[in-house]
mmCIF file of C-alpha atoms and ligand atoms in Angstrom:
data_model
loop_
_atom_site.group_PDB
_atom_site.id
_atom_site.type_symbol
_atom_site.label_atom_id
_atom_site.label_comp_id
_atom_site.label_asym_id
_atom_site.label_seq_id
_atom_site.Cartn_x
_atom_site.Cartn_y
_atom_site.Cartn_z
ATOM 1 C CA VAL A 228 0.000 0.000 0.000
ATOM 2 C CA THR A 229 1.434 3.340 -1.077
ATOM 3 C CA GLU A 230 0.160 6.011 1.258
ATOM 4 C CA ILE A 231 0.584 9.475 -0.158
ATOM 5 C CA GLY A 232 0.257 12.890 1.407
ATOM 6 C CA LEU A 233 -1.636 15.986 0.403
ATOM 7 C CA GLN A 234 1.144 17.300 -1.815
ATOM 8 C CA GLN A 235 1.398 14.061 -3.797
ATOM 9 C CA ALA A 236 -2.381 13.882 -4.142
ATOM 10 C CA ALA A 237 -2.262 17.380 -5.614
ATOM 11 C CA SER A 238 0.543 16.313 -7.981
ATOM 12 C CA PHE A 239 -1.551 13.340 -9.113
ATOM 13 C CA ILE A 240 -4.203 15.765 -10.338
ATOM 14 C CA GLN A 241 -1.642 18.060 -11.964
ATOM 15 C CA ASP A 242 0.240 15.194 -13.634
ATOM 16 C CA HIS A 243 -2.724 13.441 -15.286
ATOM 17 C CA ASP A 244 -4.935 14.702 -18.057
ATOM 18 C CA ALA A 245 -8.327 12.994 -18.197
ATOM 19 C CA PHE A 246 -10.157 11.556 -15.226
ATOM 20 C CA THR A 247 -12.989 9.239 -14.316
ATOM 21 C CA ILE A 248 -14.540 10.043 -10.942
ATOM 22 C CA LEU A 249 -16.106 7.145 -9.024
ATOM 23 C CA VAL A 250 -17.967 7.021 -5.715
ATOM 24 C CA HIS A 251 -19.352 4.203 -3.593
ATOM 25 C CA VAL A 252 -22.589 2.379 -4.303
ATOM 26 C CA ARG A 253 -25.709 3.958 -2.800
ATOM 27 C CA PRO A 254 -23.890 7.309 -2.666
ATOM 28 C CA ASP A 255 -24.530 9.602 0.285
ATOM 29 C CA GLY A 256 -24.014 13.336 0.844
ATOM 30 C CA ASP A 257 -20.280 12.968 1.406
ATOM 31 C CA ALA A 258 -19.736 10.787 -1.663
ATOM 32 C CA VAL A 259 -21.710 13.060 -3.999
ATOM 33 C CA GLY A 260 -20.240 16.202 -2.403
ATOM 34 C CA ALA A 261 -16.700 14.861 -2.810
ATOM 35 C CA ALA A 262 -17.277 13.772 -6.417
ATOM 36 C CA LEU A 263 -18.648 17.169 -7.372
ATOM 37 C CA SER A 264 -15.914 19.026 -5.445
ATOM 38 C CA CYS A 265 -13.446 16.976 -7.457
ATOM 39 C CA ALA A 266 -15.296 17.861 -10.663
ATOM 40 C CA HIS A 267 -15.063 21.557 -9.809
ATOM 41 C CA ILE A 268 -11.333 21.265 -9.170
ATOM 42 C CA LEU A 269 -10.756 19.505 -12.516
ATOM 43 C CA GLN A 270 -13.006 21.975 -14.286
ATOM 44 C CA TYR A 271 -10.890 24.819 -12.927
ATOM 45 C CA TYR A 272 -7.821 23.196 -14.482
ATOM 46 C CA GLY A 273 -9.677 22.615 -17.737
ATOM 47 C CA LYS A 274 -9.039 18.876 -17.413
ATOM 48 C CA PRO A 275 -11.666 16.574 -18.920
ATOM 49 C CA PHE A 276 -13.514 14.290 -16.523
ATOM 50 C CA ARG A 277 -16.386 11.830 -16.433
ATOM 51 C CA LEU A 278 -18.617 11.197 -13.438
ATOM 52 C CA ILE A 279 -19.763 7.597 -13.763
ATOM 53 C CA HIS A 280 -22.129 5.588 -11.583
ATOM 54 C CA GLU A 281 -24.055 2.346 -11.890
ATOM 55 C CA ALA A 282 -27.355 3.921 -10.814
ATOM 56 C CA PRO A 283 -28.953 7.379 -10.811
ATOM 57 C CA ILE A 284 -27.828 9.715 -8.020
ATOM 58 C CA PRO A 285 -30.629 10.122 -5.421
ATOM 59 C CA GLY A 286 -32.942 13.037 -6.187
ATOM 60 C CA LYS A 287 -32.136 15.022 -3.078
ATOM 61 C CA TYR A 288 -28.575 15.586 -4.315
ATOM 62 C CA GLN A 289 -29.615 16.766 -7.774
ATOM 63 C CA PHE A 290 -29.520 20.414 -6.679
ATOM 64 C CA LEU A 291 -25.747 20.199 -6.211
ATOM 65 C CA PRO A 292 -23.793 22.049 -8.914
ATOM 66 C CA LEU A 293 -22.532 19.722 -11.717
ATOM 67 C CA CYS A 294 -24.667 16.795 -10.453
ATOM 68 C CA ASP A 295 -26.206 16.675 -13.957
ATOM 69 C CA ARG A 296 -22.789 15.565 -15.208
ATOM 70 C CA PHE A 297 -23.268 12.102 -13.637
ATOM 71 C CA GLU A 298 -23.681 9.398 -16.295
ATOM 72 C CA VAL A 299 -25.548 6.212 -15.421
ATOM 73 C CA ILE A 300 -23.757 3.208 -16.896
ATOM 74 C CA GLU A 301 -25.284 -0.105 -15.888
ATOM 75 C CA GLN A 302 -23.337 -2.284 -18.295
ATOM 76 C CA ASN A 303 -19.866 -2.255 -19.881
ATOM 77 C CA MET A 304 -18.160 0.367 -17.805
ATOM 78 C CA PRO A 305 -15.539 2.033 -20.011
ATOM 79 C CA ILE A 306 -11.946 1.235 -18.985
ATOM 80 C CA ALA A 307 -10.328 4.387 -17.636
ATOM 81 C CA ASP A 308 -6.702 5.535 -17.694
ATOM 82 C CA THR A 309 -7.023 7.575 -14.561
ATOM 83 C CA VAL A 310 -9.602 7.107 -11.799
ATOM 84 C CA ILE A 311 -10.253 9.134 -8.691
ATOM 85 C CA ALA A 312 -12.223 6.965 -6.245
ATOM 86 C CA LEU A 313 -13.908 8.948 -3.508
ATOM 87 C CA ASP A 314 -15.282 7.934 -0.103
ATOM 88 C CA CYS A 315 -14.927 4.210 -0.931
ATOM 89 C CA GLY A 316 -13.958 2.140 2.112
ATOM 90 C CA ASP A 317 -12.772 -0.662 -0.174
ATOM 91 C CA ASP A 318 -12.904 -1.552 -3.866
ATOM 92 C CA ARG A 319 -16.104 -3.615 -3.512
ATOM 93 C CA GLN A 320 -17.814 -0.351 -2.588
ATOM 94 C CA LEU A 321 -17.194 0.760 -6.182
ATOM 95 C CA GLY A 322 -19.859 -1.680 -7.353
ATOM 96 C CA LYS A 323 -19.854 -1.895 -11.154
ATOM 97 C CA GLY A 324 -17.444 1.051 -11.198
ATOM 98 C CA ILE A 325 -14.646 -1.412 -10.489
ATOM 99 C CA GLU A 326 -14.998 -2.680 -14.077
ATOM 100 C CA SER A 327 -13.564 0.627 -15.311
ATOM 101 C CA ILE A 328 -10.281 -0.156 -13.540
ATOM 102 C CA SER A 329 -7.686 -2.306 -15.338
ATOM 103 C CA ASP A 330 -4.127 -3.252 -14.360
ATOM 104 C CA LYS A 331 -2.962 -0.143 -16.158
ATOM 105 C CA THR A 332 -5.364 2.304 -14.541
ATOM 106 C CA HIS A 333 -3.887 4.918 -12.242
ATOM 107 C CA VAL A 334 -6.187 5.051 -9.238
ATOM 108 C CA LEU A 335 -6.153 7.848 -6.698
ATOM 109 C CA ASN A 336 -8.095 6.608 -3.665
ATOM 110 C CA ILE A 337 -9.224 9.509 -1.486
ATOM 111 C CA ASP A 338 -11.043 8.358 1.627
ATOM 112 C CA HIS A 339 -11.517 8.604 5.389
ATOM 113 C CA HIS A 340 -12.643 5.085 6.353
ATOM 114 C CA ARG A 341 -10.269 3.543 8.886
ATOM 115 C CA THR A 342 -10.791 0.117 7.322
ATOM 116 C CA ASN A 343 -9.621 1.283 3.861
ATOM 117 C CA PRO A 344 -7.082 -1.295 2.623
ATOM 118 C CA GLY A 345 -5.454 1.129 0.166
ATOM 119 C CA PHE A 346 -6.829 -0.334 -3.055
ATOM 120 C CA GLY A 347 -5.540 2.492 -5.260
ATOM 121 C CA THR A 348 -2.186 2.916 -6.930
ATOM 122 C CA HIS A 349 -2.104 6.134 -4.907
ATOM 123 C CA ASN A 350 -3.865 6.267 -1.544
ATOM 124 C CA PHE A 351 -4.675 9.522 0.176
ATOM 125 C CA VAL A 352 -6.496 8.148 3.193
ATOM 126 C CA ASP A 353 -6.941 9.992 6.477
ATOM 127 C CA ALA A 354 -9.189 8.269 9.008
ATOM 128 C CA THR A 355 -9.077 11.302 11.283
ATOM 129 C CA ALA A 356 -11.035 13.323 8.712
ATOM 130 C CA ALA A 357 -14.750 13.619 9.423
ATOM 131 C CA ALA A 358 -15.614 13.392 5.741
ATOM 132 C CA THR A 359 -13.976 12.834 2.377
ATOM 133 C CA CYS A 360 -15.117 16.386 1.635
ATOM 134 C CA GLN A 361 -12.748 17.562 4.377
ATOM 135 C CA LEU A 362 -9.915 16.016 2.340
ATOM 136 C CA MET A 363 -11.280 17.646 -0.823
ATOM 137 C CA TYR A 364 -11.131 20.985 0.998
ATOM 138 C CA ARG A 365 -7.457 20.408 1.871
ATOM 139 C CA LEU A 366 -6.758 19.327 -1.693
ATOM 140 C CA ALA A 367 -8.435 22.405 -3.168
ATOM 141 C CA LYS A 368 -6.415 24.613 -0.817
ATOM 142 C CA GLN A 369 -3.208 22.809 -1.725
ATOM 143 C CA LEU A 370 -3.978 23.347 -5.415
ATOM 144 C CA GLN A 371 -4.846 26.986 -4.692
ATOM 145 C CA ILE A 372 -8.240 26.634 -6.338
ATOM 146 C CA PRO A 373 -10.289 29.808 -5.958
ATOM 147 C CA PHE A 374 -13.363 28.878 -3.918
ATOM 148 C CA ASN A 375 -16.792 29.916 -5.077
ATOM 149 C CA LYS A 376 -20.348 29.157 -3.945
ATOM 150 C CA ASP A 377 -20.603 26.012 -6.095
ATOM 151 C CA LEU A 378 -17.454 24.328 -4.801
ATOM 152 C CA ALA A 379 -18.213 25.467 -1.250
ATOM 153 C CA THR A 380 -21.735 24.023 -1.435
ATOM 154 C CA CYS A 381 -20.376 20.591 -2.397
ATOM 155 C CA ILE A 382 -17.790 20.568 0.386
ATOM 156 C CA TYR A 383 -20.267 21.845 2.964
ATOM 157 C CA THR A 384 -22.779 19.137 1.993
ATOM 158 C CA GLY A 385 -20.259 16.371 2.691
ATOM 159 C CA LEU A 386 -19.290 17.820 6.056
ATOM 160 C CA LEU A 387 -22.921 18.325 7.024
ATOM 161 C CA PHE A 388 -23.912 14.816 6.014
ATOM 162 C CA ASP A 389 -21.085 12.818 7.552
ATOM 163 C CA THR A 390 -21.255 14.680 10.862
ATOM 164 C CA GLY A 391 -25.037 14.233 11.024
ATOM 165 C CA GLY A 392 -25.542 17.987 10.955
ATOM 166 C CA PHE A 393 -22.441 18.761 13.036
ATOM 167 C CA ARG A 394 -23.551 16.468 15.867
ATOM 168 C CA TYR A 395 -21.534 13.229 15.654
ATOM 169 C CA SER A 396 -18.282 12.480 17.488
ATOM 170 C CA ASN A 397 -16.296 13.393 14.354
ATOM 171 C CA THR A 398 -17.385 17.039 14.624
ATOM 172 C CA THR A 399 -14.168 18.924 15.289
ATOM 173 C CA GLU A 400 -12.891 22.473 15.363
ATOM 174 C CA GLU A 401 -11.506 22.009 11.844
ATOM 175 C CA VAL A 402 -14.916 20.868 10.591
ATOM 176 C CA HIS A 403 -16.603 23.964 11.987
ATOM 177 C CA LYS A 404 -13.849 26.224 10.687
ATOM 178 C CA ILE A 405 -14.165 24.817 7.161
ATOM 179 C CA ALA A 406 -17.959 25.064 7.359
ATOM 180 C CA ALA A 407 -17.710 28.702 8.444
ATOM 181 C CA GLU A 408 -15.340 29.446 5.568
ATOM 182 C CA MET A 409 -17.726 27.770 3.108
ATOM 183 C CA ILE A 410 -20.535 30.014 4.386
ATOM 184 C CA GLN A 411 -18.320 33.024 3.618
ATOM 185 C CA TYR A 412 -18.314 31.836 -0.016
ATOM 186 C CA GLY A 413 -22.086 31.993 -0.100
ATOM 187 C CA VAL A 414 -23.266 28.568 1.100
ATOM 188 C CA GLU A 415 -26.843 28.630 2.396
ATOM 189 C CA PRO A 416 -26.787 26.396 5.491
ATOM 190 C CA TYR A 417 -30.537 26.291 6.019
ATOM 191 C CA ASP A 418 -31.294 25.373 2.416
ATOM 192 C CA ILE A 419 -28.761 22.526 2.414
ATOM 193 C CA SER A 420 -29.798 21.101 5.823
ATOM 194 C CA ASP A 421 -33.421 21.238 4.821
ATOM 195 C CA ARG A 422 -32.759 19.317 1.600
ATOM 196 C CA ILE A 423 -30.217 16.837 2.970
ATOM 197 C CA LEU A 424 -31.243 16.201 6.572
ATOM 198 C CA GLU A 425 -34.773 17.389 7.253
ATOM 199 C CA THR A 426 -36.896 16.562 4.225
ATOM 200 C CA VAL A 427 -38.443 13.095 4.245
ATOM 201 C CA THR A 428 -40.570 11.550 1.534
ATOM 202 C CA TRP A 429 -44.006 10.095 2.161
ATOM 203 C CA SER A 430 -42.787 6.570 1.400
ATOM 204 C CA GLN A 431 -39.927 7.034 3.842
ATOM 205 C CA VAL A 432 -42.324 7.850 6.669
ATOM 206 C CA GLN A 433 -44.522 4.868 5.763
ATOM 207 C CA LEU A 434 -41.409 2.693 6.022
ATOM 208 C CA ILE A 435 -40.470 4.224 9.391
ATOM 209 C CA LYS A 436 -43.978 3.353 10.653
ATOM 210 C CA CYS A 437 -43.497 -0.308 9.665
ATOM 211 C CA CYS A 438 -39.950 -0.579 10.952
ATOM 212 C CA LEU A 439 -40.680 0.927 14.353
ATOM 213 C CA ASP A 440 -42.782 -2.166 15.057
ATOM 214 C CA THR A 441 -39.604 -4.256 14.834
ATOM 215 C CA LEU A 442 -37.582 -2.135 17.284
ATOM 216 C CA LYS A 443 -36.237 -4.243 20.136
ATOM 217 C CA ARG A 444 -33.548 -4.054 22.810
ATOM 218 C CA ASP A 445 -31.691 -6.633 24.851
ATOM 219 C CA ALA A 446 -32.017 -7.227 28.611
ATOM 220 C CA THR A 447 -29.118 -4.875 29.391
ATOM 221 C CA GLY A 448 -30.672 -2.053 27.396
ATOM 222 C CA LYS A 449 -27.285 -1.334 25.793
ATOM 223 C CA LEU A 450 -28.114 -2.945 22.466
ATOM 224 C CA ALA A 451 -31.126 -2.158 20.294
ATOM 225 C CA TRP A 452 -32.030 -3.126 16.748
ATOM 226 C CA ILE A 453 -34.567 -2.478 14.027
ATOM 227 C CA ALA A 454 -35.260 -4.208 10.699
ATOM 228 C CA ALA A 455 -36.795 -3.729 7.260
ATOM 229 C CA THR A 456 -38.060 -6.765 5.352
ATOM 230 C CA HIS A 457 -38.598 -7.189 1.604
ATOM 231 C CA ASP A 458 -42.288 -7.054 2.286
ATOM 232 C CA MET A 459 -42.065 -3.679 4.049
ATOM 233 C CA MET A 460 -39.965 -2.202 1.249
ATOM 234 C CA GLU A 461 -42.516 -3.388 -1.278
ATOM 235 C CA ARG A 462 -45.609 -2.307 0.635
ATOM 236 C CA THR A 463 -44.265 1.200 1.237
ATOM 237 C CA GLN A 464 -42.583 1.546 -2.182
ATOM 238 C CA ALA A 465 -39.545 2.943 -0.357
ATOM 239 C CA ARG A 466 -36.254 3.115 -2.218
ATOM 240 C CA ASP A 467 -32.985 1.780 -0.760
ATOM 241 C CA GLU A 468 -31.655 5.190 0.139
ATOM 242 C CA GLU A 469 -34.831 5.902 2.109
ATOM 243 C CA CYS A 470 -33.610 3.471 4.787
ATOM 244 C CA GLU A 471 -31.036 6.086 5.716
ATOM 245 C CA GLY A 472 -31.326 7.065 9.370
ATOM 246 C CA LEU A 473 -33.494 4.145 10.465
ATOM 247 C CA VAL A 474 -30.570 2.807 12.505
ATOM 248 C CA ASN A 475 -30.774 5.917 14.670
ATOM 249 C CA TYR A 476 -34.127 4.846 16.148
ATOM 250 C CA ALA A 477 -32.144 2.000 17.756
ATOM 251 C CA ARG A 478 -28.958 3.953 18.457
ATOM 252 C CA ASN A 479 -30.582 7.029 19.948
ATOM 253 C CA LEU A 480 -32.492 5.168 22.675
ATOM 254 C CA GLU A 481 -31.464 6.243 26.149
ATOM 255 C CA GLY A 482 -28.947 3.799 27.609
ATOM 256 C CA VAL A 483 -28.132 2.167 24.274
ATOM 257 C CA GLU A 484 -24.466 1.915 23.244
ATOM 258 C CA VAL A 485 -24.924 0.040 19.974
ATOM 259 C CA GLY A 486 -27.808 0.347 17.519
ATOM 260 C CA VAL A 487 -28.172 -2.016 14.567
ATOM 261 C CA PHE A 488 -30.337 -1.870 11.452
ATOM 262 C CA PHE A 489 -30.968 -4.997 9.365
ATOM 263 C CA ARG A 490 -32.388 -4.933 5.854
ATOM 264 C CA GLU A 491 -33.240 -7.753 3.477
ATOM 265 C CA VAL A 492 -31.636 -7.077 0.085
ATOM 266 C CA VAL A 493 -31.685 -9.050 -3.149
ATOM 267 C CA GLY A 494 -29.822 -12.340 -3.429
ATOM 268 C CA GLY A 495 -30.586 -13.746 0.020
ATOM 269 C CA LYS A 496 -28.414 -11.182 1.749
ATOM 270 C CA ILE A 497 -28.866 -8.874 4.693
ATOM 271 C CA LYS A 498 -27.406 -5.397 4.818
ATOM 272 C CA VAL A 499 -26.359 -4.422 8.327
ATOM 273 C CA SER A 500 -25.730 -0.883 9.609
ATOM 274 C CA LEU A 501 -24.052 -0.424 12.980
ATOM 275 C CA ARG A 502 -23.837 2.718 15.112
ATOM 276 C CA SER A 503 -22.304 3.227 18.538
ATOM 277 C CA LYS A 504 -22.163 6.087 21.026
ATOM 278 C CA TYR A 505 -19.059 6.033 23.222
ATOM 279 C CA TYR A 506 -16.847 2.991 23.422
ATOM 280 C CA ILE A 507 -17.658 0.157 21.028
ATOM 281 C CA ASP A 508 -15.679 0.232 17.772
ATOM 282 C CA VAL A 509 -18.332 -0.979 15.346
ATOM 283 C CA SER A 510 -15.884 -0.956 12.409
ATOM 284 C CA ARG A 511 -14.309 -4.042 14.043
ATOM 285 C CA ILE A 512 -17.657 -5.803 14.256
ATOM 286 C CA ALA A 513 -18.375 -4.963 10.600
ATOM 287 C CA ALA A 514 -14.875 -6.131 9.621
ATOM 288 C CA ALA A 515 -15.587 -9.528 11.207
ATOM 289 C CA PHE A 516 -18.258 -9.883 8.487
ATOM 290 C CA GLN A 517 -16.058 -8.479 5.670
ATOM 291 C CA GLY A 518 -17.522 -5.012 6.027
ATOM 292 C CA GLY A 519 -15.963 -1.818 7.292
ATOM 293 C CA GLY A 520 -16.412 1.817 8.196
ATOM 294 C CA HIS A 521 -15.696 4.080 11.126
ATOM 295 C CA ALA A 522 -15.505 3.525 14.900
ATOM 296 C CA ARG A 523 -19.017 4.942 15.449
ATOM 297 C CA ALA A 524 -20.631 4.069 12.113
ATOM 298 C CA ALA A 525 -19.980 0.964 10.060
ATOM 299 C CA GLY A 526 -21.721 -1.633 7.920
ATOM 300 C CA CYS A 527 -21.536 -4.994 6.214
ATOM 301 C CA THR A 528 -23.582 -7.276 3.983
ATOM 302 C CA ILE A 529 -24.035 -10.871 5.110
ATOM 303 C CA GLU A 530 -25.506 -13.897 3.369
ATOM 304 C CA GLY A 531 -28.341 -15.632 5.194
ATOM 305 C CA THR A 532 -31.884 -15.208 6.403
ATOM 306 C CA LEU A 533 -32.888 -12.195 8.455
ATOM 307 C CA ASN A 534 -33.210 -14.225 11.675
ATOM 308 C CA ASP A 535 -29.945 -16.035 11.134
ATOM 309 C CA VAL A 536 -27.961 -12.867 10.422
ATOM 310 C CA MET A 537 -29.590 -11.033 13.333
ATOM 311 C CA THR A 538 -28.537 -13.802 15.721
ATOM 312 C CA ARG A 539 -24.945 -13.830 14.484
ATOM 313 C CA VAL A 540 -24.463 -10.057 14.532
ATOM 314 C CA LEU A 541 -26.275 -9.417 17.806
ATOM 315 C CA GLN A 542 -24.272 -12.165 19.538
ATOM 316 C CA LEU A 543 -21.010 -10.597 18.434
ATOM 317 C CA VAL A 544 -22.117 -7.139 19.568
ATOM 318 C CA GLN A 545 -23.237 -8.545 22.926
ATOM 319 C CA ARG A 546 -19.866 -10.218 23.376
ATOM 320 C CA GLN A 547 -18.100 -6.881 22.722
ATOM 321 C CA LEU A 548 -20.439 -5.127 25.127
ATOM 322 C CA SER A 549 -19.975 -7.624 27.948
ATOM 323 C CA ALA A 550 -16.201 -7.532 27.484
ATOM 324 C CA LYS A 551 -16.390 -3.822 28.353
ATOM 325 C CA ASP A 552 -18.486 -4.317 31.497
HETATM 326 MN MN1 MN B 840 -17.750 9.738 4.027
#
């Protein structure tokens, strides 16, 4: 694994000519914000770029400047010479995007997941960053890109999203300082929070109603979980990304240390989201099931039935919890 610093990441952009920008599957505010920040940087240099994804970007991010440049390619991803992969904890997170990478592709991996194995040819990974957009900010500064409202809006969106509206444990002085600077460039904090964090769709609320019926906690009260079945997704017509935040109904319960969300996905698999409050490193639990993430927010996808996967994951979490008693 070649770890590179900020200066070398900047050189990577200066030294290459045409870029393909990739983000993780089911992109979130940080992934889309980072991709579009990157697009703005390349645009400033007049360097051609493509934003490629296997599925359409969720509607709530469409207001972000340059989001219309995303191309949906479901089949035959074009092989790229130079890729910038953003906010991808590992190369499986690239989904079909991985098909655009050959042995000859130069890959700059910019990320902040502590479980990132360094899958790029160049890896600019800083797990102390709250968001990949925080790294994009540093990169833009290093490259002396003049900030404007568009670039600032993309960076601010990533910071806002990955800190849960400046509330999570990754909210630092640097995060607030960058956010304040972005506001100086014209970012409208209320407009972005309303779009990204506050607005819920009707189908999302119908799904929340169903899922709340599944909310349970263990005898210690330190572990709680919630689930969404195929049937619930179908009945409510909710899209995948509308499951975002459901894990917090488990996590936010008073006395709970670890909250878990289970969702049936296609192919007999269960997607698991883990959140913790103070002392359990959920990225380790996710890693035990070939997943990854951060200390307080992680995830994995496990083969098996809902009940089977629940038992396996909850047992492991309980073991971690009792080891800390
Ligand atoms: Mn992120």
